[in-house]
Short mmCIF file of C-alpha atoms and ligand atoms in Angstrom, two decimals:
data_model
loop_
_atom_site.label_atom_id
_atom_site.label_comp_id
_atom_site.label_asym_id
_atom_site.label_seq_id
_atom_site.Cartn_x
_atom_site.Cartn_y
_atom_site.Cartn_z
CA UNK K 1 51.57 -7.79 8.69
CA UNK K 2 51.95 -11.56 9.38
CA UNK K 3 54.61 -13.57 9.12
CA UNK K 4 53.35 -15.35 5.62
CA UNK K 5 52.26 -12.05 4.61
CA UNK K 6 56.04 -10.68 5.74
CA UNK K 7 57.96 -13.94 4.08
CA UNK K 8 55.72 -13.04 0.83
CA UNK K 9 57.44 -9.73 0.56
CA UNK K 10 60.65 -10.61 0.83
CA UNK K 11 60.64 -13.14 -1.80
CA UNK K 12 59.20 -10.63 -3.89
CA UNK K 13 61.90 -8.29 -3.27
CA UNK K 14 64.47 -11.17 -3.74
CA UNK K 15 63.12 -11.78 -6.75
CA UNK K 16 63.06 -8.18 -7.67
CA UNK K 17 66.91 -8.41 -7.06
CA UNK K 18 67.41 -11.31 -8.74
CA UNK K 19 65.51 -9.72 -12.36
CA UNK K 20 67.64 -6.25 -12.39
CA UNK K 21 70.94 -8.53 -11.74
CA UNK K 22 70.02 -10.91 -14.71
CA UNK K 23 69.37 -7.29 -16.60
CA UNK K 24 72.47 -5.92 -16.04
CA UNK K 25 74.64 -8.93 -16.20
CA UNK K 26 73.31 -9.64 -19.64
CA UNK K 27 73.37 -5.89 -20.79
CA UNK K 28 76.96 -5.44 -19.17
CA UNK K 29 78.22 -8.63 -20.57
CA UNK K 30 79.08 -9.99 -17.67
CA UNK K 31 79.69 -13.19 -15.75
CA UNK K 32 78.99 -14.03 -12.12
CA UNK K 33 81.40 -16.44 -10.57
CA UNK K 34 80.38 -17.90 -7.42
CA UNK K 35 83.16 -20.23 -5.02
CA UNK K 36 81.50 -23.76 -3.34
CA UNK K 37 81.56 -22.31 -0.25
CA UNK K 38 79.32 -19.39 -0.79
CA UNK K 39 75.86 -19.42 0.18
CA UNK K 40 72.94 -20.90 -1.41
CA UNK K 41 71.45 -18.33 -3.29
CA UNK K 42 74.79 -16.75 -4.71
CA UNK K 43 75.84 -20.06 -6.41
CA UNK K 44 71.94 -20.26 -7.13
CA UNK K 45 72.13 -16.88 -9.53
CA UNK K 46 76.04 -17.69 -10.39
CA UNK K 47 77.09 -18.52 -13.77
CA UNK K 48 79.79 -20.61 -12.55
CA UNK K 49 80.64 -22.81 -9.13
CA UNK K 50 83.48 -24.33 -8.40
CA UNK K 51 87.47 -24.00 -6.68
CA UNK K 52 89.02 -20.62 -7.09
CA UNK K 53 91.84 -21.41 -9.65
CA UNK K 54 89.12 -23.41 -11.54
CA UNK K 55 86.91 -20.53 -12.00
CA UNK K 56 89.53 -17.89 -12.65
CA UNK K 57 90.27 -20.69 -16.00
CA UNK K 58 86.91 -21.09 -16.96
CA UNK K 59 85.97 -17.76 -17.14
CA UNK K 60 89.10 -16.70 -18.98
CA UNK K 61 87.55 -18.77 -21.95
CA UNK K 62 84.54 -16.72 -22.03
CA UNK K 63 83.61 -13.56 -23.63
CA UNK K 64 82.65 -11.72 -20.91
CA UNK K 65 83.85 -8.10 -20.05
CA UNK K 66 83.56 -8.48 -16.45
CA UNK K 67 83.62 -10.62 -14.01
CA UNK K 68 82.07 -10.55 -10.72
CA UNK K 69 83.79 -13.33 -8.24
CA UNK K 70 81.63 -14.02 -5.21
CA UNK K 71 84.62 -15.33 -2.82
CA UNK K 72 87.25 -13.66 -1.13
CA UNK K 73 90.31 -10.92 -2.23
CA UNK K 74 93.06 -13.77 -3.15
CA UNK K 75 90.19 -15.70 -5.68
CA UNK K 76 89.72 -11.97 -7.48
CA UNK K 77 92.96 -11.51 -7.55
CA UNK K 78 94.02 -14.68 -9.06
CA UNK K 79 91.25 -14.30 -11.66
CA UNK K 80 92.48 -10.67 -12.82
CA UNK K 81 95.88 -12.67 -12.64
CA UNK K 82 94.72 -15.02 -15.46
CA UNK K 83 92.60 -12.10 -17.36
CA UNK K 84 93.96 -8.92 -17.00
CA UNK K 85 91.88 -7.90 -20.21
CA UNK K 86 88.78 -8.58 -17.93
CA UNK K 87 87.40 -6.07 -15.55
CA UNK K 88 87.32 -8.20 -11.88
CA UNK K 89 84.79 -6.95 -9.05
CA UNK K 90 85.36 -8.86 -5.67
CA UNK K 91 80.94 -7.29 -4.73
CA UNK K 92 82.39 -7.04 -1.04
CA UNK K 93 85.38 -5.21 -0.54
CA UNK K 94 85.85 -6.69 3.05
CA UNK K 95 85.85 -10.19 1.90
CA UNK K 96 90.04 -11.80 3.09
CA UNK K 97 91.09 -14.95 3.71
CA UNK K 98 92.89 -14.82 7.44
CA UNK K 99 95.39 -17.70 5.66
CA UNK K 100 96.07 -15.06 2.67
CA UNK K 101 96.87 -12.66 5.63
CA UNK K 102 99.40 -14.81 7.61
CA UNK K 103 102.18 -14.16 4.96
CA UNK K 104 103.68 -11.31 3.13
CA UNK K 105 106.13 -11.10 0.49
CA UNK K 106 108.33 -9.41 3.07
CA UNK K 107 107.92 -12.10 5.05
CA UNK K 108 108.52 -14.90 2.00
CA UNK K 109 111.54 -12.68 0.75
CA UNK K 110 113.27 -12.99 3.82
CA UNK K 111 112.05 -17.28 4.08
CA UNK K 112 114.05 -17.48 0.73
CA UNK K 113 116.99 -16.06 2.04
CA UNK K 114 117.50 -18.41 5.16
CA UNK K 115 116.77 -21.24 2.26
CA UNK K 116 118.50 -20.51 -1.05
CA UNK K 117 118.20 -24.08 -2.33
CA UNK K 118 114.56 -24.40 -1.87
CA UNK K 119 111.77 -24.30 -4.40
CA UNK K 120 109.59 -22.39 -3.49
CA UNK K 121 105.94 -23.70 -3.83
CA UNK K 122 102.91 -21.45 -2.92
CA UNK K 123 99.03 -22.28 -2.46
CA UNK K 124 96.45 -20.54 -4.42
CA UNK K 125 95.23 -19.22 -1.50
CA UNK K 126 97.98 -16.25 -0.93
CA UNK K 127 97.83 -12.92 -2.12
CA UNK K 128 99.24 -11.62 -5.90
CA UNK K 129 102.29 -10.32 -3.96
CA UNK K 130 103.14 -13.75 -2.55
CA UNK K 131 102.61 -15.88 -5.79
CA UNK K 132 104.73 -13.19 -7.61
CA UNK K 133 107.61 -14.06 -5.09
CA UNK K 134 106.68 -17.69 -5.89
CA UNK K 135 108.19 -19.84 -7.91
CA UNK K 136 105.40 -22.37 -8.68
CA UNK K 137 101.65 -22.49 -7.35
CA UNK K 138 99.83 -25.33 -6.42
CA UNK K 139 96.00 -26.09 -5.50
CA UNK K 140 94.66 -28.43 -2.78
CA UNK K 141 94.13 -30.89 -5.76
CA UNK K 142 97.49 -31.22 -7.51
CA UNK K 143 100.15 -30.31 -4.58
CA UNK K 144 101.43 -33.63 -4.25
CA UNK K 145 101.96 -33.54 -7.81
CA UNK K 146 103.56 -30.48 -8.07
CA UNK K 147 105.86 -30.96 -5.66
CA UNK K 148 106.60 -34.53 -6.77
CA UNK K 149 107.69 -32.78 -10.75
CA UNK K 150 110.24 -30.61 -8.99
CA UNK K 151 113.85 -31.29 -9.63
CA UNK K 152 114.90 -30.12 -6.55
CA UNK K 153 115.52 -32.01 -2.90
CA UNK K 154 113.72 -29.28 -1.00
CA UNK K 155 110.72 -27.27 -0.99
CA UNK K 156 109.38 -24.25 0.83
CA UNK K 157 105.70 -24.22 1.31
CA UNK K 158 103.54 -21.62 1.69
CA UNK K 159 101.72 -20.17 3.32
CA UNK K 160 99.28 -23.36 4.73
CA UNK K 161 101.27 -26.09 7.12
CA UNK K 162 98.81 -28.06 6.97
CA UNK K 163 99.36 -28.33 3.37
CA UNK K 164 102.35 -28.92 3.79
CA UNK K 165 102.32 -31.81 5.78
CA UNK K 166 99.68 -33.56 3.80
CA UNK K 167 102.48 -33.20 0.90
CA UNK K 168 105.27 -34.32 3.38
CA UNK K 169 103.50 -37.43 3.76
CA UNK K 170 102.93 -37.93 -0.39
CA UNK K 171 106.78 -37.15 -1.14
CA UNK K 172 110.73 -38.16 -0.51
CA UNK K 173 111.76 -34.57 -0.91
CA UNK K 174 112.32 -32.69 2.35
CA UNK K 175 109.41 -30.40 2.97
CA UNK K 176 109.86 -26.59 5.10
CA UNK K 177 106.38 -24.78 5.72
CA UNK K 178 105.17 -21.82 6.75
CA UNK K 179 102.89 -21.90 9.73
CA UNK K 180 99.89 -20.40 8.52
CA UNK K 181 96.77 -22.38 8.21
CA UNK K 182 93.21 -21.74 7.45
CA UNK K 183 91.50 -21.47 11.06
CA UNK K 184 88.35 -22.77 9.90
CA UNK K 185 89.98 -26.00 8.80
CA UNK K 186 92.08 -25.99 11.54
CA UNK K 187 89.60 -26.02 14.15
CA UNK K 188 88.57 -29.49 13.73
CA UNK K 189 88.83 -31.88 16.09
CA UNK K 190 89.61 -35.75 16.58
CA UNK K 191 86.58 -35.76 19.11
CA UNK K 192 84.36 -33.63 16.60
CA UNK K 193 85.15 -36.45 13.61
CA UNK K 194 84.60 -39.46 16.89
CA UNK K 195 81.33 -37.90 17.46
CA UNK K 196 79.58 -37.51 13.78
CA UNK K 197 80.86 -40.79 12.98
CA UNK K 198 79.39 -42.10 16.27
CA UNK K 199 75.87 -41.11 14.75
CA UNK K 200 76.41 -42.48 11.21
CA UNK K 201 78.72 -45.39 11.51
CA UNK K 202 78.35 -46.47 7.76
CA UNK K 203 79.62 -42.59 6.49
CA UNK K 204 82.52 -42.53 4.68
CA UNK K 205 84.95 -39.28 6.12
CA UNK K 206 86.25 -37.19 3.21
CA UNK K 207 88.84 -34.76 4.43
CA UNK K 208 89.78 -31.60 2.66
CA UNK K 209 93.83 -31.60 3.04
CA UNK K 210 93.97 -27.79 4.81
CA UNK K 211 92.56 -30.22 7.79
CA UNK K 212 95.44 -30.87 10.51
CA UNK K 213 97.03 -34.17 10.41
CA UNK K 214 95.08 -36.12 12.88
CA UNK K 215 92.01 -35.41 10.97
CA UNK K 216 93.71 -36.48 7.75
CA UNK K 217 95.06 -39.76 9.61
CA UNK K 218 91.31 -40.19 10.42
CA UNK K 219 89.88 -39.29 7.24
CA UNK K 220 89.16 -42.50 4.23
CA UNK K 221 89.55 -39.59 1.45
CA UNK K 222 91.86 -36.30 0.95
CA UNK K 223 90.05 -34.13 -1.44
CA UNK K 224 89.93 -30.62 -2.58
CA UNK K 225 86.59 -29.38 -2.73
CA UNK K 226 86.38 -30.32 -6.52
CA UNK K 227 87.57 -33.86 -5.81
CA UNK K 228 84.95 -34.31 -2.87
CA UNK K 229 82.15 -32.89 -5.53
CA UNK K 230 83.46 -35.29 -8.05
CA UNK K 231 84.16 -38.39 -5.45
CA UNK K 232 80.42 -38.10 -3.99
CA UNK K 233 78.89 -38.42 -7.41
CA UNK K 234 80.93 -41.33 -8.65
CA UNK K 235 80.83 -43.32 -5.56
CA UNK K 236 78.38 -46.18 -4.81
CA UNK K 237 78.98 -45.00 -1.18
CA UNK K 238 75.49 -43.41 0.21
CA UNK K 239 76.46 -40.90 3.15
CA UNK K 240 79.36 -38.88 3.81
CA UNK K 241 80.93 -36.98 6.48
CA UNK K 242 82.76 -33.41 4.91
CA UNK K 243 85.17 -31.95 6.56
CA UNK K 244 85.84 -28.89 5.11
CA UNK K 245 83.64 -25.76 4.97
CA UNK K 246 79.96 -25.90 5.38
CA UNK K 247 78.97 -24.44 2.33
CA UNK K 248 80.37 -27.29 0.23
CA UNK K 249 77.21 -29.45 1.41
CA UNK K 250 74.31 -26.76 -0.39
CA UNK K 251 76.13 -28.61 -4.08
CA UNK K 252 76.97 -31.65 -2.25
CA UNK K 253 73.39 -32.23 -1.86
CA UNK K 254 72.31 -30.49 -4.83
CA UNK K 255 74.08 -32.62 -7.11
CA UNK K 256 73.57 -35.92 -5.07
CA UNK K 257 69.80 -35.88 -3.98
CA UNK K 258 69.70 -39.83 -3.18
CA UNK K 259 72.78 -39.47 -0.77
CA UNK K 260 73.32 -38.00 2.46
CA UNK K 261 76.00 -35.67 3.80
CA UNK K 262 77.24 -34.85 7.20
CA UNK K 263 78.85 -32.03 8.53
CA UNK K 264 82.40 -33.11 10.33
CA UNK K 265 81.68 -29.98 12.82
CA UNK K 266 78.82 -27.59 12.22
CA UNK K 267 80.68 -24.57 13.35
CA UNK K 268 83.09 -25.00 10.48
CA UNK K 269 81.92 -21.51 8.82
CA UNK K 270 84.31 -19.10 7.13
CA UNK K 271 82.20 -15.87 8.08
CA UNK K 272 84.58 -14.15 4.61
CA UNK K 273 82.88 -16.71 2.33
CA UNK K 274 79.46 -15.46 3.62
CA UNK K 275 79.60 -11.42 3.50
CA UNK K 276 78.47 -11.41 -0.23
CA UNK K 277 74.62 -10.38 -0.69
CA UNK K 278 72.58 -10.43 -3.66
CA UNK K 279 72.55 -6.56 -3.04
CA UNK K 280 76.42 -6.23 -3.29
CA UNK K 281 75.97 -8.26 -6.62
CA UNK K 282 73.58 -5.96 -7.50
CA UNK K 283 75.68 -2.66 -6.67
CA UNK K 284 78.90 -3.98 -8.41
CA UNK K 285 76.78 -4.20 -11.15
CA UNK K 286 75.58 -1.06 -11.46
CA UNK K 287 79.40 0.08 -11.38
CA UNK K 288 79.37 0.82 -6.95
CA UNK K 289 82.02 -1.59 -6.47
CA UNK K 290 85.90 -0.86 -7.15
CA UNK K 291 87.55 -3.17 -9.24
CA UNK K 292 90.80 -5.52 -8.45
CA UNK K 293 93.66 -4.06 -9.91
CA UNK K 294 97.18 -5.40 -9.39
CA UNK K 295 100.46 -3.75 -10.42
CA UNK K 296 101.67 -5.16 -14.01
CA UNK K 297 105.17 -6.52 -12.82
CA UNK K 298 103.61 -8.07 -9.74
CA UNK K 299 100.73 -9.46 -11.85
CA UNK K 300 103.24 -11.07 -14.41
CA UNK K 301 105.60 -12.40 -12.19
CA UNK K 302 102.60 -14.08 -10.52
CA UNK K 303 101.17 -15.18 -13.44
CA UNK K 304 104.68 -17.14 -14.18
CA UNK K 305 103.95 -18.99 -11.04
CA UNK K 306 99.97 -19.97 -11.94
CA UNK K 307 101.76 -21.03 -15.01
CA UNK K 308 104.46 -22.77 -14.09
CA UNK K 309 101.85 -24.83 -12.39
CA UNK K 310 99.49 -25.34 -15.44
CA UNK K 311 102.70 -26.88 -17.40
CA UNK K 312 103.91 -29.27 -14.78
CA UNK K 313 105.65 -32.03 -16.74
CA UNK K 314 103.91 -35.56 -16.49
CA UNK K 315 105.94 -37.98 -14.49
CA UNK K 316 106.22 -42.25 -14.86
S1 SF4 T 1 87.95 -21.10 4.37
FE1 SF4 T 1 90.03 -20.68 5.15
S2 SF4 T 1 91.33 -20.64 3.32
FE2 SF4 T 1 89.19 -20.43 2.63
S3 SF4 T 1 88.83 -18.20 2.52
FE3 SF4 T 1 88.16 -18.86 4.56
S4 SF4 T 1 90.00 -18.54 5.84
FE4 SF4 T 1 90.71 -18.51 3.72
#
């Protein structure tokens, strides 16, 4: 067979795919939610793109009986968090997040014990058992904010440093971290950003805030991956640098077609976000997958914490 002749088959059979997982997401009503980060032809088929806490919200408002989440364990969990009447399939049981892993509620139980007079403050990216020890979440996007509605002098955050810091720099009230960090983010270097912007001197560099704090000193933007989505489309500015994830540059240049987007460091690539086929899709559909379940007390405990978050009292 030749290698048109080969390439013709398999978009056949991707196609194939793609028909019996519209079937059975219709017939099942289901929804497929797909994270910025995965690749291009899961948010293709997806339903829904966006941040993790974003999705989890979204779908909560539709009338779907399942939902399939095409990121990693902490972004199922957190949906089945906010809809426990929904059945949640993460199509890749395999799929972590090595931040999620660097802290356990064993771990946190024992934090809040050195520190009785901090608040506690946990990212969405943590597992159910963390949040539940939590008392208040907070997303790349609205940390600073969170933190800055507390009436309290000091704050524990968790489980991301780098986080942390960013807030640090945003706030009067004394900051403690963890030291976990996302090692994708974390890899970046000053010499990676000195290089890119070498080659495209007019870029503007938007840095996602899980970046370590030379980067963000570097950086003309902090954004969570929603911000940069929303920053690129509203800005007259015509190329961009991204330092965050790869995958964010498939809507990146989706959405912006007349602008042009640079990858801070190509090896950025969180091999979790990328384990989800169309297959897998395909198999939790047809019921092969196990669903997220989370214990009741640890789920509502957790919850409190999402929503403690949500109701964050408007300041000035
Ligand atoms: S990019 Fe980092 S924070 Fe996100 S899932 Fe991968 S390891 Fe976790």
């Amino acid at each position: 067979m030749s290698k048109s002749e080969e390439k013709l088959q398999n978009n056949q059979e991707i196609q194939g795919i793609i028909e019996e997982i519209n079937e059975l997401r219709s017939k099942k009503n289901a929804i497929i939610l797909a994270h910025n980060y995965q690749p291009p032809e899961i948010q293709d088929i997806a339903d829904l793109t966006g941040d993790s806490l974003e999705l989890s919200i979204k779908a909560k408002k539709t009338d779907a009986d399942i939902i399939i989440f095409c990121g990693v364990s902490f972004m199922a969990e957190t949906a089945k968090i906010v809809c426990p009447e929904k059945t949640v399939i993460l199509p890749s049981e395999n799929a972590g997040c090595q931040m999620a892993d660097m802290l356990t509620a064993e771990d946190l139980r024992k934090e809040r014990e050195a520190h009785p007079d901090a608040v506690v403050v946990t990212y969405v990216n943590s597992t159910a058992e963390v949040k539940a020890q939590s008392d208040i979440c907070c997303t790349s996007a609205n940390a600073v904010k969170v933190v800055n509605s507390l009436d309290a002098d000091t704050v524990l955050m968790t489980p991301d440093k780098n986080l942390a810091k960013w807030v640090e720099r945003n706030t009067d009230k004394k900051i403690l971290y963890w030291p976990g960090y996302c090692p994708i983010h974390d890899k970046l270097m000053t010499r990676h950003i000195e290089s890119v912007r070498r080659q495209h001197p007019d870029a503007v560099l938007m840095a996602h805030p899980e970046c370590p704090m030379d980067i963000i000193e570097m950086a003309d933007f902090v954004k969570s991956t929603s911000g940069m989505l929303t920053y690129a489309r509203e800005s007259d500015n015509k190329e961009f640098i991204v330092a965050t994830e790869v995958g964010l540059l498939y809507p990146l240049k989706r959405q912006n077609p007349d602008k042009k987007f640079y990858p801070a460091f190509d090896e950025m690539i969180c091999e979790d976000m990328k384990k989800i086929t169309l297959v897998d899709i395909l198999n939790a559909l047809k019921g092969q997958c196990r669903e997220t379940t989370i214990d009741e007390q640890v789920r509502q405990k957790a919850l409190m914490a999402v929503e403690n978050m949500l109701h964050i009292p408007r300041k000035g």
